[in-house]
Amino acid sequence: MPSAEEVVVSLTGAREPTLGSGRLICIDGPAGSGKTTLAAAIARLEPAARVIHMDDLYDGWEGLPHLGDQLDDLLLPLTEGRPGSYRRYDWLDEAFAETVSVPPVDLLVLEGVGSGALRHAALITTLVWISVPPQLRLERGLTRDGAAAESHWRRWMLGEAAHHARERTRERADVLVDGTGSTAPALL
């Protein structure tokens, strides 16, 4: 049985470029579901891939609704073969820091909540939806961010659920991945 990363990379490679001359994999799904882990596995399989974490693009815990402009600045220039960019958010300083330039690449992987937004659907080569049960997501998040972040996590979980419902992210996905690894990835 092929791994999730093998399924995603194979499907993406079989499709025409959608991001200029490159391809775009968006790994979306609820926080704590395993998006970062899957992105890292794809990067190991495709070492030339560039991985960008959506956590670097959000304007803090309340930043999900404002993500579109950041993605415009990153993705739209890449469609024209020019470098894109985004402002990196510094979670410790609670402010945007430096601007990060992203040159055109053959494979760009965006991982994180909101990466598969409708606003940029035409640029996505492969949309992956990954999920796990809510309690496991919360446990993973609090293990990473600490118990003091629980109120942020609970608000974030409500906001992301509304976002995903509005954007129909799961329904538009090309591949469904079980973030617990207990079932095989499903092509849609």
PDB file of N, CA, C and O in Angstrom, residues 76-127:
ATOM      1  N   LEU A  76       0.338  34.725  -6.775  1.00  0.00           N
ATOM      2  CA  LEU A  76       0.076  35.354  -8.069  1.00  0.00           C
ATOM      3  C   LEU A  76       1.349  35.658  -8.858  1.00  0.00           C
ATOM      4  O   LEU A  76       1.404  35.374 -10.057  1.00  0.00           O
ATOM      5  N   PRO A  77       2.399  36.199  -8.239  1.00  0.00           N
ATOM      6  CA  PRO A  77       3.632  36.397  -9.017  1.00  0.00           C
ATOM      7  C   PRO A  77       4.217  35.078  -9.542  1.00  0.00           C
ATOM      8  O   PRO A  77       4.778  35.033 -10.638  1.00  0.00           O
ATOM      9  N   LEU A  78       4.083  34.006  -8.774  1.00  0.00           N
ATOM     10  CA  LEU A  78       4.622  32.711  -9.210  1.00  0.00           C
ATOM     11  C   LEU A  78       3.943  32.218 -10.477  1.00  0.00           C
ATOM     12  O   LEU A  78       4.571  31.547 -11.303  1.00  0.00           O
ATOM     13  N   THR A  79       2.677  32.570 -10.660  1.00  0.00           N
ATOM     14  CA  THR A  79       1.977  32.160 -11.883  1.00  0.00           C
ATOM     15  C   THR A  79       2.589  32.815 -13.114  1.00  0.00           C
ATOM     16  O   THR A  79       2.442  32.310 -14.219  1.00  0.00           O
ATOM     17  N   GLU A  80       3.275  33.932 -12.916  1.00  0.00           N
ATOM     18  CA  GLU A  80       3.919  34.663 -14.012  1.00  0.00           C
ATOM     19  C   GLU A  80       5.417  34.395 -14.078  1.00  0.00           C
ATOM     20  O   GLU A  80       6.143  35.077 -14.801  1.00  0.00           O
ATOM     21  N   GLY A  81       5.900  33.435 -13.294  1.00  0.00           N
ATOM     22  CA  GLY A  81       7.321  33.106 -13.306  1.00  0.00           C
ATOM     23  C   GLY A  81       8.187  34.078 -12.534  1.00  0.00           C
ATOM     24  O   GLY A  81       9.410  34.079 -12.660  1.00  0.00           O
ATOM     25  N   ARG A  82       7.562  34.914 -11.701  1.00  0.00           N
ATOM     26  CA  ARG A  82       8.300  35.865 -10.869  1.00  0.00           C
ATOM     27  C   ARG A  82       8.285  35.407  -9.422  1.00  0.00           C
ATOM     28  O   ARG A  82       7.395  34.676  -9.021  1.00  0.00           O
ATOM     29  N   PRO A  83       9.242  35.855  -8.607  1.00  0.00           N
ATOM     30  CA  PRO A  83       9.222  35.495  -7.188  1.00  0.00           C
ATOM     31  C   PRO A  83       7.981  36.056  -6.490  1.00  0.00           C
ATOM     32  O   PRO A  83       7.569  37.186  -6.746  1.00  0.00           O
ATOM     33  N   GLY A  84       7.413  35.245  -5.624  1.00  0.00           N
ATOM     34  CA  GLY A  84       6.344  35.697  -4.753  1.00  0.00           C
ATOM     35  C   GLY A  84       6.944  36.026  -3.389  1.00  0.00           C
ATOM     36  O   GLY A  84       8.149  35.833  -3.165  1.00  0.00           O
ATOM     37  N   SER A  85       6.115  36.514  -2.497  1.00  0.00           N
ATOM     38  CA  SER A  85       6.629  36.835  -1.163  1.00  0.00           C
ATOM     39  C   SER A  85       5.490  36.814  -0.147  1.00  0.00           C
ATOM     40  O   SER A  85       4.315  36.845  -0.508  1.00  0.00           O
ATOM     41  N   TYR A  86       5.879  36.742   1.108  1.00  0.00           N
ATOM     42  CA  TYR A  86       4.922  36.869   2.199  1.00  0.00           C
ATOM     43  C   TYR A  86       5.646  37.482   3.388  1.00  0.00           C
ATOM     44  O   TYR A  86       6.862  37.427   3.485  1.00  0.00           O
ATOM     45  N   ARG A  87       4.863  38.084   4.261  1.00  0.00           N
ATOM     46  CA  ARG A  87       5.418  38.615   5.504  1.00  0.00           C
ATOM     47  C   ARG A  87       5.319  37.514   6.546  1.00  0.00           C
ATOM     48  O   ARG A  87       4.234  36.992   6.795  1.00  0.00           O
ATOM     49  N   ARG A  88       6.434  37.165   7.171  1.00  0.00           N
ATOM     50  CA  ARG A  88       6.454  36.112   8.187  1.00  0.00           C
ATOM     51  C   ARG A  88       5.964  36.668   9.523  1.00  0.00           C
ATOM     52  O   ARG A  88       6.411  37.716   9.981  1.00  0.00           O
ATOM     53  N   TYR A  89       5.031  35.947  10.119  1.00  0.00           N
ATOM     54  CA  TYR A  89       4.516  36.349  11.421  1.00  0.00           C
ATOM     55  C   TYR A  89       5.390  35.766  12.517  1.00  0.00           C
ATOM     56  O   TYR A  89       5.704  34.583  12.515  1.00  0.00           O
ATOM     57  N   ASP A  90       5.783  36.609  13.462  1.00  0.00           N
ATOM     58  CA  ASP A  90       6.583  36.191  14.611  1.00  0.00           C
ATOM     59  C   ASP A  90       5.635  36.014  15.792  1.00  0.00           C
ATOM     60  O   ASP A  90       5.111  36.993  16.339  1.00  0.00           O
ATOM     61  N   TRP A  91       5.398  34.762  16.176  1.00  0.00           N
ATOM     62  CA  TRP A  91       4.427  34.455  17.229  1.00  0.00           C
ATOM     63  C   TRP A  91       4.892  34.944  18.596  1.00  0.00           C
ATOM     64  O   TRP A  91       4.057  35.266  19.448  1.00  0.00           O
ATOM     65  N   LEU A  92       6.195  35.014  18.831  1.00  0.00           N
ATOM     66  CA  LEU A  92       6.687  35.497  20.123  1.00  0.00           C
ATOM     67  C   LEU A  92       6.511  37.000  20.256  1.00  0.00           C
ATOM     68  O   LEU A  92       6.113  37.502  21.309  1.00  0.00           O
ATOM     69  N   ASP A  93       6.796  37.741  19.180  1.00  0.00           N
ATOM     70  CA  ASP A  93       6.635  39.193  19.201  1.00  0.00           C
ATOM     71  C   ASP A  93       5.207  39.629  18.886  1.00  0.00           C
ATOM     72  O   ASP A  93       4.881  40.810  19.000  1.00  0.00           O
ATOM     73  N   GLU A  94       4.378  38.680  18.424  1.00  0.00           N
ATOM     74  CA  GLU A  94       2.999  38.959  18.042  1.00  0.00           C
ATOM     75  C   GLU A  94       2.904  40.082  17.018  1.00  0.00           C
ATOM     76  O   GLU A  94       2.092  41.005  17.127  1.00  0.00           O
ATOM     77  N   ALA A  95       3.769  39.982  15.987  1.00  0.00           N
ATOM     78  CA  ALA A  95       3.791  40.981  14.922  1.00  0.00           C
ATOM     79  C   ALA A  95       4.435  40.373  13.685  1.00  0.00           C
ATOM     80  O   ALA A  95       5.198  39.414  13.769  1.00  0.00           O
ATOM     81  N   PHE A  96       4.127  40.988  12.541  1.00  0.00           N
ATOM     82  CA  PHE A  96       4.805  40.554  11.328  1.00  0.00           C
ATOM     83  C   PHE A  96       6.261  40.985  11.385  1.00  0.00           C
ATOM     84  O   PHE A  96       6.593  42.059  11.884  1.00  0.00           O
ATOM     85  N   ALA A  97       7.118  40.136  10.876  1.00  0.00           N
ATOM     86  CA  ALA A  97       8.560  40.399  10.872  1.00  0.00           C
ATOM     87  C   ALA A  97       8.997  40.654   9.425  1.00  0.00           C
ATOM     88  O   ALA A  97       8.375  41.446   8.731  1.00  0.00           O
ATOM     89  N   GLU A  98      10.020  39.939   8.993  1.00  0.00           N
ATOM     90  CA  GLU A  98      10.600  40.172   7.668  1.00  0.00           C
ATOM     91  C   GLU A  98       9.702  39.667   6.543  1.00  0.00           C
ATOM     92  O   GLU A  98       8.799  38.860   6.744  1.00  0.00           O
ATOM     93  N   THR A  99       9.996  40.155   5.338  1.00  0.00           N
ATOM     94  CA  THR A  99       9.359  39.653   4.124  1.00  0.00           C
ATOM     95  C   THR A  99      10.232  38.532   3.573  1.00  0.00           C
ATOM     96  O   THR A  99      11.448  38.677   3.472  1.00  0.00           O
ATOM     97  N   VAL A 100       9.576  37.424   3.245  1.00  0.00           N
ATOM     98  CA  VAL A 100      10.276  36.249   2.719  1.00  0.00           C
ATOM     99  C   VAL A 100       9.997  36.148   1.227  1.00  0.00           C
ATOM    100  O   VAL A 100       8.842  36.136   0.804  1.00  0.00           O
ATOM    101  N   SER A 101      11.058  36.103   0.431  1.00  0.00           N
ATOM    102  CA  SER A 101      10.927  35.959  -1.021  1.00  0.00           C
ATOM    103  C   SER A 101      10.930  34.477  -1.380  1.00  0.00           C
ATOM    104  O   SER A 101      11.719  33.698  -0.836  1.00  0.00           O
ATOM    105  N   VAL A 102      10.055  34.113  -2.308  1.00  0.00           N
ATOM    106  CA  VAL A 102       9.939  32.720  -2.741  1.00  0.00           C
ATOM    107  C   VAL A 102      10.091  32.682  -4.261  1.00  0.00           C
ATOM    108  O   VAL A 102       9.198  33.117  -4.987  1.00  0.00           O
ATOM    109  N   PRO A 103      11.224  32.177  -4.749  1.00  0.00           N
ATOM    110  CA  PRO A 103      11.411  32.098  -6.200  1.00  0.00           C
ATOM    111  C   PRO A 103      10.518  31.008  -6.797  1.00  0.00           C
ATOM    112  O   PRO A 103      10.063  30.101  -6.085  1.00  0.00           O
ATOM    113  N   PRO A 104      10.256  31.078  -8.092  1.00  0.00           N
ATOM    114  CA  PRO A 104       9.499  30.000  -8.734  1.00  0.00           C
ATOM    115  C   PRO A 104      10.192  28.657  -8.515  1.00  0.00           C
ATOM    116  O   PRO A 104      11.422  28.567  -8.545  1.00  0.00           O
ATOM    117  N   VAL A 105       9.398  27.644  -8.253  1.00  0.00           N
ATOM    118  CA  VAL A 105       9.907  26.290  -8.016  1.00  0.00           C
ATOM    119  C   VAL A 105       9.035  25.300  -8.788  1.00  0.00           C
ATOM    120  O   VAL A 105       7.905  25.610  -9.154  1.00  0.00           O
ATOM    121  N   ASP A 106       9.578  24.114  -9.002  1.00  0.00           N
ATOM    122  CA  ASP A 106       8.797  23.077  -9.679  1.00  0.00           C
ATOM    123  C   ASP A 106       7.664  22.562  -8.808  1.00  0.00           C
ATOM    124  O   ASP A 106       6.609  22.186  -9.305  1.00  0.00           O
ATOM    125  N   LEU A 107       7.890  22.524  -7.480  1.00  0.00           N
ATOM    126  CA  LEU A 107       6.872  22.026  -6.563  1.00  0.00           C
ATOM    127  C   LEU A 107       6.856  22.879  -5.302  1.00  0.00           C
ATOM    128  O   LEU A 107       7.838  22.930  -4.561  1.00  0.00           O
ATOM    129  N   LEU A 108       5.721  23.523  -5.063  1.00  0.00           N
ATOM    130  CA  LEU A 108       5.501  24.300  -3.849  1.00  0.00           C
ATOM    131  C   LEU A 108       4.448  23.570  -3.020  1.00  0.00           C
ATOM    132  O   LEU A 108       3.408  23.164  -3.541  1.00  0.00           O
ATOM    133  N   VAL A 109       4.742  23.389  -1.735  1.00  0.00           N
ATOM    134  CA  VAL A 109       3.813  22.745  -0.804  1.00  0.00           C
ATOM    135  C   VAL A 109       3.414  23.774   0.240  1.00  0.00           C
ATOM    136  O   VAL A 109       4.260  24.269   0.972  1.00  0.00           O
ATOM    137  N   LEU A 110       2.117  24.094   0.268  1.00  0.00           N
ATOM    138  CA  LEU A 110       1.569  24.947   1.325  1.00  0.00           C
ATOM    139  C   LEU A 110       0.867  24.041   2.307  1.00  0.00           C
ATOM    140  O   LEU A 110      -0.006  23.260   1.910  1.00  0.00           O
ATOM    141  N   GLU A 111       1.256  24.107   3.568  1.00  0.00           N
ATOM    142  CA  GLU A 111       0.600  23.269   4.563  1.00  0.00           C
ATOM    143  C   GLU A 111       0.031  24.135   5.656  1.00  0.00           C
ATOM    144  O   GLU A 111       0.700  25.002   6.181  1.00  0.00           O
ATOM    145  N   GLY A 112      -1.246  23.914   5.918  1.00  0.00           N
ATOM    146  CA  GLY A 112      -1.881  24.626   7.006  1.00  0.00           C
ATOM    147  C   GLY A 112      -3.321  24.970   6.703  1.00  0.00           C
ATOM    148  O   GLY A 112      -3.766  24.926   5.549  1.00  0.00           O
ATOM    149  N   VAL A 113      -4.032  25.311   7.758  1.00  0.00           N
ATOM    150  CA  VAL A 113      -5.430  25.695   7.630  1.00  0.00           C
ATOM    151  C   VAL A 113      -5.532  26.899   6.692  1.00  0.00           C
ATOM    152  O   VAL A 113      -4.812  27.877   6.841  1.00  0.00           O
ATOM    153  N   GLY A 114      -6.401  26.798   5.714  1.00  0.00           N
ATOM    154  CA  GLY A 114      -6.622  27.893   4.779  1.00  0.00           C
ATOM    155  C   GLY A 114      -5.800  27.809   3.519  1.00  0.00           C
ATOM    156  O   GLY A 114      -6.018  28.584   2.587  1.00  0.00           O
ATOM    157  N   SER A 115      -4.863  26.870   3.449  1.00  0.00           N
ATOM    158  CA  SER A 115      -4.020  26.775   2.252  1.00  0.00           C
ATOM    159  C   SER A 115      -4.827  26.422   1.012  1.00  0.00           C
ATOM    160  O   SER A 115      -4.468  26.803  -0.090  1.00  0.00           O
ATOM    161  N   GLY A 116      -5.940  25.719   1.185  1.00  0.00           N
ATOM    162  CA  GLY A 116      -6.755  25.312   0.046  1.00  0.00           C
ATOM    163  C   GLY A 116      -7.956  26.202  -0.205  1.00  0.00           C
ATOM    164  O   GLY A 116      -8.962  25.760  -0.764  1.00  0.00           O
ATOM    165  N   ALA A 117      -7.867  27.475   0.139  1.00  0.00           N
ATOM    166  CA  ALA A 117      -8.995  28.399   0.003  1.00  0.00           C
ATOM    167  C   ALA A 117      -9.471  28.529  -1.443  1.00  0.00           C
ATOM    168  O   ALA A 117      -8.697  28.434  -2.389  1.00  0.00           O
ATOM    169  N   LEU A 118     -10.764  28.738  -1.584  1.00  0.00           N
ATOM    170  CA  LEU A 118     -11.385  28.899  -2.904  1.00  0.00           C
ATOM    171  C   LEU A 118     -10.763  30.023  -3.714  1.00  0.00           C
ATOM    172  O   LEU A 118     -10.687  29.934  -4.942  1.00  0.00           O
ATOM    173  N   ARG A 119     -10.343  31.075  -3.061  1.00  0.00           N
ATOM    174  CA  ARG A 119      -9.789  32.245  -3.750  1.00  0.00           C
ATOM    175  C   ARG A 119      -8.656  31.862  -4.700  1.00  0.00           C
ATOM    176  O   ARG A 119      -8.454  32.515  -5.720  1.00  0.00           O
ATOM    177  N   HIS A 120      -7.914  30.798  -4.394  1.00  0.00           N
ATOM    178  CA  HIS A 120      -6.773  30.387  -5.215  1.00  0.00           C
ATOM    179  C   HIS A 120      -6.939  28.970  -5.763  1.00  0.00           C
ATOM    180  O   HIS A 120      -5.963  28.341  -6.162  1.00  0.00           O
ATOM    181  N   ALA A 121      -8.169  28.476  -5.800  1.00  0.00           N
ATOM    182  CA  ALA A 121      -8.431  27.094  -6.208  1.00  0.00           C
ATOM    183  C   ALA A 121      -7.874  26.773  -7.592  1.00  0.00           C
ATOM    184  O   ALA A 121      -7.371  25.664  -7.824  1.00  0.00           O
ATOM    185  N   ALA A 122      -7.914  27.714  -8.522  1.00  0.00           N
ATOM    186  CA  ALA A 122      -7.433  27.454  -9.884  1.00  0.00           C
ATOM    187  C   ALA A 122      -5.920  27.239  -9.936  1.00  0.00           C
ATOM    188  O   ALA A 122      -5.413  26.690 -10.913  1.00  0.00           O
ATOM    189  N   LEU A 123      -5.210  27.646  -8.896  1.00  0.00           N
ATOM    190  CA  LEU A 123      -3.748  27.517  -8.876  1.00  0.00           C
ATOM    191  C   LEU A 123      -3.284  26.217  -8.217  1.00  0.00           C
ATOM    192  O   LEU A 123      -2.104  25.880  -8.283  1.00  0.00           O
ATOM    193  N   ILE A 124      -4.209  25.504  -7.584  1.00  0.00           N
ATOM    194  CA  ILE A 124      -3.867  24.298  -6.827  1.00  0.00           C
ATOM    195  C   ILE A 124      -3.817  23.095  -7.763  1.00  0.00           C
ATOM    196  O   ILE A 124      -4.791  22.789  -8.438  1.00  0.00           O
ATOM    197  N   THR A 125      -2.697  22.413  -7.768  1.00  0.00           N
ATOM    198  CA  THR A 125      -2.567  21.187  -8.555  1.00  0.00           C
ATOM    199  C   THR A 125      -3.226  20.028  -7.820  1.00  0.00           C
ATOM    200  O   THR A 125      -3.969  19.249  -8.416  1.00  0.00           O
ATOM    201  N   THR A 126      -2.943  19.896  -6.538  1.00  0.00           N
ATOM    202  CA  THR A 126      -3.512  18.835  -5.710  1.00  0.00           C
ATOM    203  C   THR A 126      -3.893  19.400  -4.355  1.00  0.00           C
ATOM    204  O   THR A 126      -3.053  19.990  -3.672  1.00  0.00           O
ATOM    205  N   LEU A 127      -5.147  19.201  -3.983  1.00  0.00           N
ATOM    206  CA  LEU A 127      -5.642  19.626  -2.679  1.00  0.00           C
ATOM    207  C   LEU A 127      -5.808  18.385  -1.804  1.00  0.00           C
ATOM    208  O   LEU A 127      -6.509  17.444  -2.172  1.00  0.00           O
TER     209      LEU A 127
END
